[in-house]
mmCIF file of C-alpha atoms and ligand atoms in Angstrom:
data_model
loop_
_atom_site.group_PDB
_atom_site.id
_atom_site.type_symbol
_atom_site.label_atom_id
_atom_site.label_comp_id
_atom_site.label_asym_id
_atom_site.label_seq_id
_atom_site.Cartn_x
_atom_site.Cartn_y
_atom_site.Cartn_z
ATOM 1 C CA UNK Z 1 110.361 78.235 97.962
ATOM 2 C CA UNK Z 2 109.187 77.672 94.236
ATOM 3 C CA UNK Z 3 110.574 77.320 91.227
ATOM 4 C CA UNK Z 4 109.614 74.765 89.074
ATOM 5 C CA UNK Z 5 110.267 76.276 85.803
ATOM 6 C CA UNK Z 6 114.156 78.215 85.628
ATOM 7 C CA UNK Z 7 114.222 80.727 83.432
ATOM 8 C CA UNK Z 8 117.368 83.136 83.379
ATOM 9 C CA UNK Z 9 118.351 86.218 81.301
ATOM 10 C CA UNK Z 10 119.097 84.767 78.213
ATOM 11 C CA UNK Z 11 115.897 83.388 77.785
ATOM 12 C CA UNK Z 12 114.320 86.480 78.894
ATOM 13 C CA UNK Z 13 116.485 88.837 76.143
ATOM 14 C CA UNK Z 14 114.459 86.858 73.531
ATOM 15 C CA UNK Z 15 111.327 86.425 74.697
ATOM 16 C CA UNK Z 16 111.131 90.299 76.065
ATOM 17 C CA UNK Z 17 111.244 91.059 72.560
ATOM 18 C CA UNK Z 18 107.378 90.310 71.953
ATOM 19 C CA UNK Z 19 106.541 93.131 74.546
ATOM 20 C CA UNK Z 20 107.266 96.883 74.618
ATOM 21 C CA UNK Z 21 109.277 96.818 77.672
ATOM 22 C CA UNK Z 22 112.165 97.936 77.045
ATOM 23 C CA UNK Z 23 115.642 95.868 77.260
ATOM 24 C CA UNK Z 24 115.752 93.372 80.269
ATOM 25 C CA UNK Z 25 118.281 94.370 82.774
ATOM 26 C CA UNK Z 26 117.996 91.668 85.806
ATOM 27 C CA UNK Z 27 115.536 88.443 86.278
ATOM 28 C CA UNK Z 28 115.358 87.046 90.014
ATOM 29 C CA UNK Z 29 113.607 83.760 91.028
ATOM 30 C CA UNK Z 30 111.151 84.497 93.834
ATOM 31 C CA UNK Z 31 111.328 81.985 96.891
ATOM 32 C CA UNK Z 32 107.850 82.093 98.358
ATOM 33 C CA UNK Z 33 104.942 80.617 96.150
ATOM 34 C CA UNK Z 34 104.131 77.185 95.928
ATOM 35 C CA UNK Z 35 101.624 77.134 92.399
ATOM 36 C CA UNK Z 36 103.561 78.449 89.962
ATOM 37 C CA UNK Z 37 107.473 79.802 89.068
ATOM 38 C CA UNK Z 38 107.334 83.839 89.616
ATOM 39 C CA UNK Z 39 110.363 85.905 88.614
ATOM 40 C CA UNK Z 40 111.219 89.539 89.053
ATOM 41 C CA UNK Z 41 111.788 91.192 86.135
ATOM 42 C CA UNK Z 42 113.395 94.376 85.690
ATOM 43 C CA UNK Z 43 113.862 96.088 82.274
ATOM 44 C CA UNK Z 44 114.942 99.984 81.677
ATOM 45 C CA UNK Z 45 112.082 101.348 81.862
ATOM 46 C CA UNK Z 46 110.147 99.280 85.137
ATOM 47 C CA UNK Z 47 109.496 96.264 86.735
ATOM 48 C CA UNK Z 48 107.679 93.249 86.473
ATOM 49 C CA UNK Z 49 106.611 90.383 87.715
ATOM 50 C CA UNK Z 50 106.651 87.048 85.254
ATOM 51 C CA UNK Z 51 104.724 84.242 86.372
ATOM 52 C CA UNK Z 52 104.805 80.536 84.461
ATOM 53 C CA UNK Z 53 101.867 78.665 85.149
ATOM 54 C CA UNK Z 54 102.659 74.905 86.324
ATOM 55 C CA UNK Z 55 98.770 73.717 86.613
ATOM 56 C CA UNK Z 56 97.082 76.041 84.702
ATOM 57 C CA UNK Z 57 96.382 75.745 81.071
ATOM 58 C CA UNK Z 58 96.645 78.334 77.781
ATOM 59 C CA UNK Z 59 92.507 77.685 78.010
ATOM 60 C CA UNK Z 60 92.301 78.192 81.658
ATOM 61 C CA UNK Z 61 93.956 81.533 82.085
ATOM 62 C CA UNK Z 62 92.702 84.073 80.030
ATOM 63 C CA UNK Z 63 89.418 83.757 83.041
ATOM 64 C CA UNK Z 64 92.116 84.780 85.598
ATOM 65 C CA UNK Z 65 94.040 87.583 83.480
ATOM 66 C CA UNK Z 66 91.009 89.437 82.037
ATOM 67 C CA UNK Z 67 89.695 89.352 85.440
ATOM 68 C CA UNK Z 68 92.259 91.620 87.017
ATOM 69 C CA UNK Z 69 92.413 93.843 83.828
ATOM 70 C CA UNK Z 70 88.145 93.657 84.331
ATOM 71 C CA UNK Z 71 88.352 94.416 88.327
ATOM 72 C CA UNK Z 72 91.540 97.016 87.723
ATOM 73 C CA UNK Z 73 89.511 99.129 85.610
ATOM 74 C CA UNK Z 74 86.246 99.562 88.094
ATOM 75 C CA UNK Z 75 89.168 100.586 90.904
ATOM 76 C CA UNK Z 76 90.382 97.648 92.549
ATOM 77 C CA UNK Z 77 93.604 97.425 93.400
ATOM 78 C CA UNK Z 78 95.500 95.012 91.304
ATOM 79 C CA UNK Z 79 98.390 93.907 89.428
ATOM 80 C CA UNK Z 80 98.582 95.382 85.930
ATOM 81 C CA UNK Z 81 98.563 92.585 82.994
ATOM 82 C CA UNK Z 82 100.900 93.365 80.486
ATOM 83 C CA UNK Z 83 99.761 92.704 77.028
ATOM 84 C CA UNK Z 84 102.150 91.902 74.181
ATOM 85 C CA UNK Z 85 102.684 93.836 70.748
ATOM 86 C CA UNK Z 86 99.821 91.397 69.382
ATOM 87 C CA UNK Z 87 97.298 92.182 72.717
ATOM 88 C CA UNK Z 88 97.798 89.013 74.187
ATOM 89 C CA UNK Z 89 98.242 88.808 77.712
ATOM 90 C CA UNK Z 90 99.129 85.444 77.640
ATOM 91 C CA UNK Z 91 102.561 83.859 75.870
ATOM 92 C CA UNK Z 92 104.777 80.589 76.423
ATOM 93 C CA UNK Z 93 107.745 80.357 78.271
ATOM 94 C CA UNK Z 94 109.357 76.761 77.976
ATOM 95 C CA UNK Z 95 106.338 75.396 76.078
ATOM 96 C CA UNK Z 96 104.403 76.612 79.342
ATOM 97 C CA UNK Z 97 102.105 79.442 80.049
ATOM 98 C CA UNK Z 98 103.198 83.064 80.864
ATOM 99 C CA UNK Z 99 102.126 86.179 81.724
ATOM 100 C CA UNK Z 100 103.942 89.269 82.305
ATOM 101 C CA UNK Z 101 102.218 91.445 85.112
ATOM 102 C CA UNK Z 102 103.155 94.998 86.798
ATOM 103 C CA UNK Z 103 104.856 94.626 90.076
ATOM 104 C CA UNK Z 104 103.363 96.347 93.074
ATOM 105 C CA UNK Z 105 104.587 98.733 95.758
ATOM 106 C CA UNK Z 106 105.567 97.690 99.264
ATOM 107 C CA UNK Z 107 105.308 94.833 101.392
ATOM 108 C CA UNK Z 108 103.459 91.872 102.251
ATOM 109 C CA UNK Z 109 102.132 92.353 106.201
ATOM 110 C CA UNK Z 110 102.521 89.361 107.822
ATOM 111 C CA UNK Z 111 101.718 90.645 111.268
ATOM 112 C CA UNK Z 112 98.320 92.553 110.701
ATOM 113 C CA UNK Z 113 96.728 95.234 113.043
ATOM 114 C CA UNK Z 114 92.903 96.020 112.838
ATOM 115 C CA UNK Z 115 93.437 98.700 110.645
ATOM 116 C CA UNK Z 116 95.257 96.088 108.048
ATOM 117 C CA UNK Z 117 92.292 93.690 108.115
ATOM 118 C CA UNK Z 118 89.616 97.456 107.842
ATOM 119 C CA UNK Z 119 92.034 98.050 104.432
ATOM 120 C CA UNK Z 120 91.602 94.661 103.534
ATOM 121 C CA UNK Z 121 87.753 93.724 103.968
ATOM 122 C CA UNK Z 122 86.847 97.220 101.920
ATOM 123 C CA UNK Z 123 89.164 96.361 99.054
ATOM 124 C CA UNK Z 124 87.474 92.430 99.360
ATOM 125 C CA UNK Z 125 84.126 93.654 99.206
ATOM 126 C CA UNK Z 126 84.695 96.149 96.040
ATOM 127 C CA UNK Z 127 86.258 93.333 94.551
ATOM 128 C CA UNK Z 128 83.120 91.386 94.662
ATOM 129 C CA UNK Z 129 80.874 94.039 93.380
ATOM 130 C CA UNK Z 130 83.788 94.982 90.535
ATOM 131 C CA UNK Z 131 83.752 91.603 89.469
ATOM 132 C CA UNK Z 132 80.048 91.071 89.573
ATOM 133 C CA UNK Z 133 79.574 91.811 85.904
ATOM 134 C CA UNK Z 134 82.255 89.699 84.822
ATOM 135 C CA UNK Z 135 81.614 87.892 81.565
ATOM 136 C CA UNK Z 136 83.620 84.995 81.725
ATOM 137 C CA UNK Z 137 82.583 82.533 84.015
ATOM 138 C CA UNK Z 138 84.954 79.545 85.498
ATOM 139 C CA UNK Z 139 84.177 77.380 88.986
ATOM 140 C CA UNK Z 140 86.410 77.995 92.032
ATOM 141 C CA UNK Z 141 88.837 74.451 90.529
ATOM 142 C CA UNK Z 142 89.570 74.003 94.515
ATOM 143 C CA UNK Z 143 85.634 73.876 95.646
ATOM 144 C CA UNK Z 144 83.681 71.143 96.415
ATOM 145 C CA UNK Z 145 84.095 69.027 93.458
ATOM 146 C CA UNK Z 146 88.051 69.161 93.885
ATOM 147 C CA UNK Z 147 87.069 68.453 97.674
ATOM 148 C CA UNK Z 148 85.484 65.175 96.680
ATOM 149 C CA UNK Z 149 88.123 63.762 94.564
ATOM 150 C CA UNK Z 150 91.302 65.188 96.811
ATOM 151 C CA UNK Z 151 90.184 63.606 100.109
ATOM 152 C CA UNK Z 152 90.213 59.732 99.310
ATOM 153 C CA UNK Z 153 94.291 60.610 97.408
ATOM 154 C CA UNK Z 154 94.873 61.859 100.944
ATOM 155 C CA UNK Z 155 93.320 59.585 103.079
ATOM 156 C CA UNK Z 156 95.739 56.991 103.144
ATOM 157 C CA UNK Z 157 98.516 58.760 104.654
ATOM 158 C CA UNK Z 158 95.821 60.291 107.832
ATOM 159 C CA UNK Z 159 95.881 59.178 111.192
ATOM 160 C CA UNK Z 160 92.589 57.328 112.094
ATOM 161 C CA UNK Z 161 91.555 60.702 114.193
ATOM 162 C CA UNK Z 162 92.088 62.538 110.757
ATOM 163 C CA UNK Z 163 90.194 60.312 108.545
ATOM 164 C CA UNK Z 164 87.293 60.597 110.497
ATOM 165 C CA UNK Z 165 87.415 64.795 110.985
ATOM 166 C CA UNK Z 166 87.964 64.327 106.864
ATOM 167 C CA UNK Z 167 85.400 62.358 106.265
ATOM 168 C CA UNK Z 168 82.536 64.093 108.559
ATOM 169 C CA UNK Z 169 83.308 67.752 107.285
ATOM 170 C CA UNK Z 170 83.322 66.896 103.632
ATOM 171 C CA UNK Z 171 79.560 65.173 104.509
ATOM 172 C CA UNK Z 172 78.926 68.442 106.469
ATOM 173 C CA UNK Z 173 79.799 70.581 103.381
ATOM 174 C CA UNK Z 174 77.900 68.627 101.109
ATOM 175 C CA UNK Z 175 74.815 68.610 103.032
ATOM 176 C CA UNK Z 176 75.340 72.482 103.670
ATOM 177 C CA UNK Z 177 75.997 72.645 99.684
ATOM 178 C CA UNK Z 178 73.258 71.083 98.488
ATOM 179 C CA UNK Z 179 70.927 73.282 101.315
ATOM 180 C CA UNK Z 180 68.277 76.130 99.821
ATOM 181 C CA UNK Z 181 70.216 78.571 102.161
ATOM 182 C CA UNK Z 182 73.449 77.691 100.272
ATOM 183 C CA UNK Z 183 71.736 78.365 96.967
ATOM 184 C CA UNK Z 184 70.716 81.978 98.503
ATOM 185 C CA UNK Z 185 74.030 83.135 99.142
ATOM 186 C CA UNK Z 186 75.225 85.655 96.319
ATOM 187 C CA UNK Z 187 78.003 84.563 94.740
ATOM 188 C CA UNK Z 188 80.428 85.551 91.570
ATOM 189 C CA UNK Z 189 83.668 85.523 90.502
ATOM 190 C CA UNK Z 190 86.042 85.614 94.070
ATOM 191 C CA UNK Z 191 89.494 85.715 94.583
ATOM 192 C CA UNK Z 192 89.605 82.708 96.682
ATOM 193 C CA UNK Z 193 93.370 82.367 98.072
ATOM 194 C CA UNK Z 194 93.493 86.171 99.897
ATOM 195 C CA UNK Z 195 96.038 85.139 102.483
ATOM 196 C CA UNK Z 196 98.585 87.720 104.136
ATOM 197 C CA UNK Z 197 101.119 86.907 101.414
ATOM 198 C CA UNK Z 198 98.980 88.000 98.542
ATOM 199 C CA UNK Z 199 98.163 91.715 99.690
ATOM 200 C CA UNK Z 200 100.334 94.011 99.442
ATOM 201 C CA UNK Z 201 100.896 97.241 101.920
ATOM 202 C CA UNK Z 202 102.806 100.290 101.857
ATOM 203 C CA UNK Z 203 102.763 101.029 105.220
ATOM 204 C CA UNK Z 204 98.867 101.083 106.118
ATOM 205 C CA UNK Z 205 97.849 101.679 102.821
ATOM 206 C CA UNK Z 206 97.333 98.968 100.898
ATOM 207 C CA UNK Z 207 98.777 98.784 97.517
ATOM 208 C CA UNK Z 208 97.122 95.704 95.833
ATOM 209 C CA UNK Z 209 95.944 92.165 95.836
ATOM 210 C CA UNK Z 210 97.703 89.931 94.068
ATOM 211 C CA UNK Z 211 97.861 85.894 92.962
ATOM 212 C CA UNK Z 212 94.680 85.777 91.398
ATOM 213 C CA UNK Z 213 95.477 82.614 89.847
ATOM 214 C CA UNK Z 214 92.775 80.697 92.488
ATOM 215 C CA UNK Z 215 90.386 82.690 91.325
ATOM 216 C CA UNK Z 216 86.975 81.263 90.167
ATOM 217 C CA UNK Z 217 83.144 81.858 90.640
ATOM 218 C CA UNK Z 218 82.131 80.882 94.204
ATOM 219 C CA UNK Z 219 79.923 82.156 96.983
ATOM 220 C CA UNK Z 220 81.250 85.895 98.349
ATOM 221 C CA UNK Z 221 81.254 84.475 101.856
ATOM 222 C CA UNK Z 222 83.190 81.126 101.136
ATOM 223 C CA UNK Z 223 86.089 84.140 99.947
ATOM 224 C CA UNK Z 224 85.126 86.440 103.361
ATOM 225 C CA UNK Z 225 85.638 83.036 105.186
ATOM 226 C CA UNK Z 226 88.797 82.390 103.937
ATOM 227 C CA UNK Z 227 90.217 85.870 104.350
ATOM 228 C CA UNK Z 228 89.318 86.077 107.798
ATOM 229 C CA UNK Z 229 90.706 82.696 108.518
ATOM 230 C CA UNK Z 230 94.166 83.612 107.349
ATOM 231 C CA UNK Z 231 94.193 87.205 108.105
ATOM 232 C CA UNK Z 232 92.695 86.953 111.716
ATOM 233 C CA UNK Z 233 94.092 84.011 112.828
ATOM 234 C CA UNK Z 234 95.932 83.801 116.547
ATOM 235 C CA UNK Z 235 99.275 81.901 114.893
ATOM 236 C CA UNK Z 236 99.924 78.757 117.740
ATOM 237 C CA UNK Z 237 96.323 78.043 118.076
ATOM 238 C CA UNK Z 238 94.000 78.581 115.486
ATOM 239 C CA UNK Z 239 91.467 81.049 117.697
ATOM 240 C CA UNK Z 240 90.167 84.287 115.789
ATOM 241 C CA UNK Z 241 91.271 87.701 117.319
ATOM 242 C CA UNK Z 242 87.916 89.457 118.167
ATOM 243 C CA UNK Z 243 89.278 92.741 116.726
ATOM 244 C CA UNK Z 244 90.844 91.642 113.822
ATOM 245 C CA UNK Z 245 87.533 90.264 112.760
ATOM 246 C CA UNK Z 246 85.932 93.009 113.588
ATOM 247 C CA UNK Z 247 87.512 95.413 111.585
ATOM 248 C CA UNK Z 248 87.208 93.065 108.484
ATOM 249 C CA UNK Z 249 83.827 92.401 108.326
ATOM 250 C CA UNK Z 250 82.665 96.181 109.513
ATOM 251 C CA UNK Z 251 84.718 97.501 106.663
ATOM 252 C CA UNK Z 252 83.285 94.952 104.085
ATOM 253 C CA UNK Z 253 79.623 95.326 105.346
ATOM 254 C CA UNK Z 254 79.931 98.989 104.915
ATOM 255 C CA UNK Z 255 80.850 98.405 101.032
ATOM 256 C CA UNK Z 256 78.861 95.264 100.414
ATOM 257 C CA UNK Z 257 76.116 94.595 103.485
ATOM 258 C CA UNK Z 258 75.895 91.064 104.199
ATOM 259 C CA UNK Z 259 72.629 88.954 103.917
ATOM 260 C CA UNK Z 260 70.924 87.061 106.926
ATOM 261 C CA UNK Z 261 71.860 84.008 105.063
ATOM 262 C CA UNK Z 262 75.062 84.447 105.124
ATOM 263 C CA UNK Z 263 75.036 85.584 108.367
ATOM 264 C CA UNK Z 264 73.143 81.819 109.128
ATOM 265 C CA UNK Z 265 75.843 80.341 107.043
ATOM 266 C CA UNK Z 266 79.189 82.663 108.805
ATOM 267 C CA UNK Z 267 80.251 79.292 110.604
ATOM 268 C CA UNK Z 268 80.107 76.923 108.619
ATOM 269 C CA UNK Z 269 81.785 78.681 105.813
ATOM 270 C CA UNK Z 270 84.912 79.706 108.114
ATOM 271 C CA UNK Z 271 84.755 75.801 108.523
ATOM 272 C CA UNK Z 272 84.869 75.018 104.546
ATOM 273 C CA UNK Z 273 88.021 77.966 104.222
ATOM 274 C CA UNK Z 274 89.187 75.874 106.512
ATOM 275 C CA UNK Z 275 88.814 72.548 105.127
ATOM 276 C CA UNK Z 276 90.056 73.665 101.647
ATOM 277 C CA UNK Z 277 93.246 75.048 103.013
ATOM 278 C CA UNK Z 278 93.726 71.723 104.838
ATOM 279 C CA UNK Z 279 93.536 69.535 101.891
ATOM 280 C CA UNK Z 280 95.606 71.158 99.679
ATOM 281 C CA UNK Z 281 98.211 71.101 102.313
ATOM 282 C CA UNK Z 282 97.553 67.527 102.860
ATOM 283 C CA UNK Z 283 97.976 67.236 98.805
ATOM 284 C CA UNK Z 284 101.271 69.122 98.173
ATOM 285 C CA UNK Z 285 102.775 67.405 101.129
ATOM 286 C CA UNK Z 286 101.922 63.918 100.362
ATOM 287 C CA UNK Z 287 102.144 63.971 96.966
ATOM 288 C CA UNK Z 288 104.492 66.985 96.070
ATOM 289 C CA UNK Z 289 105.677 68.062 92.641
ATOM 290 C CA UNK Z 290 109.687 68.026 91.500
ATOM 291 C CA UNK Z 291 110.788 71.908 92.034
ATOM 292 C CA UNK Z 292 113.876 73.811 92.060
ATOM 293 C CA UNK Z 293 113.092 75.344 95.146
ATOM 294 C CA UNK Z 294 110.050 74.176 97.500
ATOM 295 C CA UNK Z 295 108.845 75.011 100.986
ATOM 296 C CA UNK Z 296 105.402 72.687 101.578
ATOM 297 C CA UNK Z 297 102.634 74.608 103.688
ATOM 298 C CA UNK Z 298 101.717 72.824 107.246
ATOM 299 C CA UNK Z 299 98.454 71.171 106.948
ATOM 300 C CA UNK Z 300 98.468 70.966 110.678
ATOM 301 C CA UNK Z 301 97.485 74.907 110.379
ATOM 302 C CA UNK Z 302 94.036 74.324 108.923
ATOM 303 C CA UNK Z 303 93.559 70.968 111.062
ATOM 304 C CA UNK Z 304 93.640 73.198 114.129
ATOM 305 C CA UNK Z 305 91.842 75.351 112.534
ATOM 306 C CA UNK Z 306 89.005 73.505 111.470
ATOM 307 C CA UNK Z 307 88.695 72.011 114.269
ATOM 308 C CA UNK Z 308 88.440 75.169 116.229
ATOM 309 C CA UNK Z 309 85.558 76.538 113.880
ATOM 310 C CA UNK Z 310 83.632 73.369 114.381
ATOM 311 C CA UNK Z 311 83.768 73.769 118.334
ATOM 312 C CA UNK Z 312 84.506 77.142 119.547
ATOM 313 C CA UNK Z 313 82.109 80.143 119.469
ATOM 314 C CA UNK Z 314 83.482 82.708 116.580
ATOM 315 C CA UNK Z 315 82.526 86.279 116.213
ATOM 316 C CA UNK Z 316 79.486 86.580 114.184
ATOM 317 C CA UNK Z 317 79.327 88.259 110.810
ATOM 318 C CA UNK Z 318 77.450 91.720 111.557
HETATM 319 N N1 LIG T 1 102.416 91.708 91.067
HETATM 320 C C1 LIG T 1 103.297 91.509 92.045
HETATM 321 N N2 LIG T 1 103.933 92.553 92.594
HETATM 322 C C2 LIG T 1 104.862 92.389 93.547
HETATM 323 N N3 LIG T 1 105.241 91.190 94.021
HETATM 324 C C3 LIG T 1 104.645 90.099 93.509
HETATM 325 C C4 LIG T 1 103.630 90.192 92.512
HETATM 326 N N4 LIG T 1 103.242 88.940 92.195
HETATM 327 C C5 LIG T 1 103.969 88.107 92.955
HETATM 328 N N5 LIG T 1 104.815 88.797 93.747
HETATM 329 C C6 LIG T 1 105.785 88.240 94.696
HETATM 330 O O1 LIG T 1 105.966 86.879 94.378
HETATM 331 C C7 LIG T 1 105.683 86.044 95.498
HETATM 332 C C8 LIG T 1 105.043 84.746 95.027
HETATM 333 O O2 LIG T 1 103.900 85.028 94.259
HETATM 334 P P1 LIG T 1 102.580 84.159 94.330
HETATM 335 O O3 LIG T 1 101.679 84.704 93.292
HETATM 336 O O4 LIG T 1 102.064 84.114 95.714
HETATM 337 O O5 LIG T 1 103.113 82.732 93.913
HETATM 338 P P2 LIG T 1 102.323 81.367 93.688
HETATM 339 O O6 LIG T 1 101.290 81.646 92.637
HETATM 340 O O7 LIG T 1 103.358 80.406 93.237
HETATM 341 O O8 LIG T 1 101.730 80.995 94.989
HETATM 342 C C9 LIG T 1 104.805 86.890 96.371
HETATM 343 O O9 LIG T 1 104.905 86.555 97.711
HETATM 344 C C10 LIG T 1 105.331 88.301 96.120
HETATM 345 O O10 LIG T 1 106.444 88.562 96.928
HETATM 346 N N1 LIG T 2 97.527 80.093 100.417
HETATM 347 C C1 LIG T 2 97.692 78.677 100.309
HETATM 348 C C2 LIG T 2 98.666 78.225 99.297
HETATM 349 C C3 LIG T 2 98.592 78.879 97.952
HETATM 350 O O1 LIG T 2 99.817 79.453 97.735
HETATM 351 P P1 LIG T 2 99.994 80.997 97.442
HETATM 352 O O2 LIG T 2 101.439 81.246 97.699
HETATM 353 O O3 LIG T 2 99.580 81.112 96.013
HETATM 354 O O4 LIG T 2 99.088 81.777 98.359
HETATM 355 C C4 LIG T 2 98.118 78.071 101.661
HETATM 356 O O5 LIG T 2 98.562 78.835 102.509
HETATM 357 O O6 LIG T 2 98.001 76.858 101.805
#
């Protein structure tokens, strides 16, 4: 549960003024994120979702806003951003950040079929090519470089048998980073945090992908890697479901045919999804942030998971 930033009605009926929404009839914290403080909004005439950004800054987000407005308008399913009488899609809410977004239809699925993980890996891969011609241009903030300074903060509170899995995959990455493979792999702007709970379905169909707010210019398959990692996953161990994977990567190869470099590189890229996840668990948990409301992630999920992508065979990527 998150909500780091409270904002109720009354400083909504000001603030809604700036947009052409109509009057604001009902603002609701929402429980479930863990970056930012995200509030229904509903006003006569729809409703919306309100995000205030914790981390990010007034410079930072216009890459992340403009992106969905950039990938919405080649036909990718995303939330709408909601531009003020002035244009602006970003304001301030509490001195912070804000941005005012349309709210989608339906349902997160937190117990995907094949079919699910089909919907998704199509919509992943036309995301990629959408966003391809992208003109602003910002790093994935949680790749390698945040990799390198996060571990030693977090290293001091890991069991011996920790430190060292730490310490050898980072090495691993950077190796595989600095590789001419890794420099062959096409990359662009990616949505980087696709987990269950930002897709949303009605039913089968999926309605959008949401939370772009990880967003950043990275290799396609680091984003495949970590899609399939959360999406596929067998919950109390950490193995891959053969079919689930399956149906992901056949329905993004059929949009956006992988290379045989990334098909080299399939492993050890589930392995850095994996180690991201893991740190940034390790992070909020160790060091967590003051909040209203605040539910911290297990790291033990992407341990296990990790380690399973280091030394079990996975299903390849075509
Ligand atoms: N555009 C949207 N439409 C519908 N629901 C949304 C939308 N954006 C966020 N939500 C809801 O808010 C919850 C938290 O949003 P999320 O972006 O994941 O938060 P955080 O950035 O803090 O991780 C989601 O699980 C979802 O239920
Ligand atoms: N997906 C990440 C956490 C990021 O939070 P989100 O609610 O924005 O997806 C994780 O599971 O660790």
């Amino acid at each position: 549960m998150a909500v780091f930033t409270p904002v109720d009605i009354d400083d909504l009926a000001l603030w809604a003024d700036q947009y052409d929404i109509g009057k604001v009839l009902a603002v609701k914290g929402i429980s479930s994120g863990i970056e930012n403080s995200n509030f229904f909004v509903t006003t006569e005439r729809n409703e919306y979702v309100l995000t205030v950004f914790e981390k990010l800054s007034f410079a930072q987000l216009p890459f992340y806003l403009n992106l969905m407005r950039h990938v919405a308008e080649r036909g990718v399913l995303v939330p709408q951003p909601i531009a003020n009488r002035s244009g602006e899609l970003l304001t301030a809410m509490h001195g912070k950040p804000a941005a005012l977004v349309t709210k989608l239809e339906g349902a997160c699925q937190m117990a995907p079929k094949p079919r699910h993980c089909a919907e998704v890996g199509a919509m992943l891969a036309k995301l990629h090519l959408a966003a391809q011609d992208y003109a602003l241009r910002q790093p994935n903030l949680r790749g390698l470089e945040w990799w390198r300074e996060t571990a030693p903060v977090v290293m001091p509170f890991l069991p011996p048998a920790e430190q060292a899995l730490l310490r050898e995959e980072l090495a691993f990455q950077e190796d595989y980073a600095a590789s001419p493979a890794y420099a062959r792999l096409p990359s662009g702007p990616v949505h980087a945090d696709l987990f269950r709970n930002n897709v949303m379905f009605d039913g089968e169909r999926l309605t959008g992908f949401f939370d772009f707010y990880f967003a950043g210019v990275d290799t396609w398959l680091f984003d495949v890697a970590v899609t399939v990692n959360d999406w596929c996953v067998n919950e109390p161990d950490g193995t891959l479901d053969v079919e689930r994977v399956r149906a992901l990567l056949a329905a993004y190869h059929a949009v956006r045919p992988f290379t045989d470099e990334e098909a080299q590189g399939w492993r050890t890229m589930l392995r850095a999804g994996a180690l991201r996840f893991w740190l940034s668990r390790l992070y909020d948990l160790h060091l967590p942030r003051d909040a209203e409301m605040l539910t911290p992630h297990d790291p033990a999920h992407f341990e296990r998971i990790l380690r399973e992508r280091i030394a079990q065979p996975i299903p390849p990527l075509v």
